[in-house]
XYZ file of C-alpha atoms in Angstrom:
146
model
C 82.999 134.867 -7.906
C 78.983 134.731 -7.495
C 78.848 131.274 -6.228
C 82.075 132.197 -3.612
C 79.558 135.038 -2.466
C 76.420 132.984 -2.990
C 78.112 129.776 -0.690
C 79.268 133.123 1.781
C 76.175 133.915 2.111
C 74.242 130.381 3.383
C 77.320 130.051 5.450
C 76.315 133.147 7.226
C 72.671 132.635 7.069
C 73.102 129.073 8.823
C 75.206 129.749 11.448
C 72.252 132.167 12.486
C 69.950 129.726 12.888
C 72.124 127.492 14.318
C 72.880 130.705 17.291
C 69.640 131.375 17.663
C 68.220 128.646 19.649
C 70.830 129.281 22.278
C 69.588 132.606 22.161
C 66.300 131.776 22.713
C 67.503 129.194 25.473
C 68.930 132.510 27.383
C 65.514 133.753 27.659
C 64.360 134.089 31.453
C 61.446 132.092 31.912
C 58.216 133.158 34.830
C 58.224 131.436 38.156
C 54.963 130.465 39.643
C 52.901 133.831 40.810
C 53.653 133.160 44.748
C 56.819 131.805 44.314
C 58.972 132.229 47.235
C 62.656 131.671 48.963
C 63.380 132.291 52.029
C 66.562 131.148 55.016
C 65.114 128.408 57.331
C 68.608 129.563 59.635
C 70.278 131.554 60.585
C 68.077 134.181 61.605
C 68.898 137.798 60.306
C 71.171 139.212 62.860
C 72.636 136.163 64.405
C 76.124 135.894 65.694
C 77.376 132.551 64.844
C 80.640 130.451 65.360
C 81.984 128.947 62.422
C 80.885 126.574 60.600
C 77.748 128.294 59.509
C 74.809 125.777 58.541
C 72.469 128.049 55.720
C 68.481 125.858 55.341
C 66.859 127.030 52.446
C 63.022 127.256 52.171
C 60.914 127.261 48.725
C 57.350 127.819 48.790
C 55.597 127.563 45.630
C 58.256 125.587 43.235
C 59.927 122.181 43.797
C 63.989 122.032 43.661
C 65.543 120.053 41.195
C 68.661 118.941 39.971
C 70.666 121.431 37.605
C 69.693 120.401 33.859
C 66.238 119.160 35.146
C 63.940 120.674 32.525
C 60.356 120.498 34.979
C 58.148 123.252 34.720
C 57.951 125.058 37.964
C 61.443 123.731 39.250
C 64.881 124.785 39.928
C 67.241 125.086 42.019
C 69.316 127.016 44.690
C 72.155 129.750 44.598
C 73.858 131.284 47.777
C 75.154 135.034 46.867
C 77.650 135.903 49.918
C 78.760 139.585 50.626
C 77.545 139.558 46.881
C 74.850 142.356 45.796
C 72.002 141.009 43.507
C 72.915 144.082 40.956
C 76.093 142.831 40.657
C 74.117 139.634 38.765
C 73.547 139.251 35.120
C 70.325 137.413 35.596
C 69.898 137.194 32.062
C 73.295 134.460 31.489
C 73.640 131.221 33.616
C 75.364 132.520 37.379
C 78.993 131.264 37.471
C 80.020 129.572 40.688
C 82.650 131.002 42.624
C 82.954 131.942 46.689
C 80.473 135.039 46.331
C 77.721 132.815 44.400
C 77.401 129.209 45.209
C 75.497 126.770 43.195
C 73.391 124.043 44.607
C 73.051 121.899 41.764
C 72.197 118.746 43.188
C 68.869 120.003 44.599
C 70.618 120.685 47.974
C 68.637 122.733 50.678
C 71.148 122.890 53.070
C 74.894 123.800 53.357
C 77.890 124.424 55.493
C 79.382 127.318 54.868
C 83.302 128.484 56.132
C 82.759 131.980 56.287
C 86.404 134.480 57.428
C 85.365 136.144 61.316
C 83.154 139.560 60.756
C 79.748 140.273 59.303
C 78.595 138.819 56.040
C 75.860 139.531 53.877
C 73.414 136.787 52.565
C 71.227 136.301 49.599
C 69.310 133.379 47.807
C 68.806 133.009 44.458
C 66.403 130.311 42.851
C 67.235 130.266 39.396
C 66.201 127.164 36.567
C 67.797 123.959 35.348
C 70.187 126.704 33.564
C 71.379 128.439 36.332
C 69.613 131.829 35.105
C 67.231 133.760 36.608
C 63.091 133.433 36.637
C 61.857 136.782 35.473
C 61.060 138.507 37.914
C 63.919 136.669 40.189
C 62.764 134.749 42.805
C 65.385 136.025 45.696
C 64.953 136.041 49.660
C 65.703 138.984 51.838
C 68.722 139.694 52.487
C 69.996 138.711 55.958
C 73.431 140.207 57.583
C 74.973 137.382 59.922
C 78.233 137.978 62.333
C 80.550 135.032 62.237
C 83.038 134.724 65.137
């Protein structure tokens, strides 16, 4: 009965360590002080016709492919008609129409956006997909789509 307690026991103790590196891994990391992102286009306040081309400017931090560990890299996420407190920043963002994932180090996309306003957010988050602490996150813009 000891040893069946005893062997219980390191069971428990090594799956522990074995969680907490991806604990650890969860841990939001600083950006560069001056770290910036920002829309190239469209402007806040533009009325566009569909498709809708988004630029993304970084100042401060070079983009990188998802899953490229490089200090002061990462790469771009598009929240639409999605409020930042809506965002766990503290787990990797899942990918879906209200938060859109630029993994490949894109800076630019075409977006298909329904007629009416929409709301417009970046996100620069690491090779992870989660957030710098503080986030790095542009203004956000409203845009009309006709």
């Amino acid at each position: 009965m000891n040893k069946q307690i005893l062997a219980l026991a390191l069971g428990l103790a090594g799956s522990a360590l074995l969680a907490a590196p991806a604990v650890a891994e969860m841990e939001r990391v600083a950006a560069p002080e001056g770290a910036e992102v920002y829309f190239l286009s469209p402007e806040e306040g533009a009325t566009l016709s569909g498709p809708v081309t988004v630029r993304m400017g970084l100042k401060g931090m070079g983009v990188a492919p998802a899953g490229t560990q490089a200090e002061g890299t990462g790469h771009h996420h598009l929240l639409v008609d999605t409020p930042l407190d809506e965002v766990d920043l503290d787990q990797p963002l899942p990918a879906n129409d209200g938060m859109r994932h630029f993994g490949g180090g894109q800076t630019e996309t075409t977006l298909e956006l329904e007629p009416g306003e929409h709301e417009l957010q970046l996100l620069f988050m690491d090779h992870r997909h989660v957030s710098f602490d503080p986030p790095v996150t542009s203004e956000v813009i409203t845009i009309t789509v006709e």
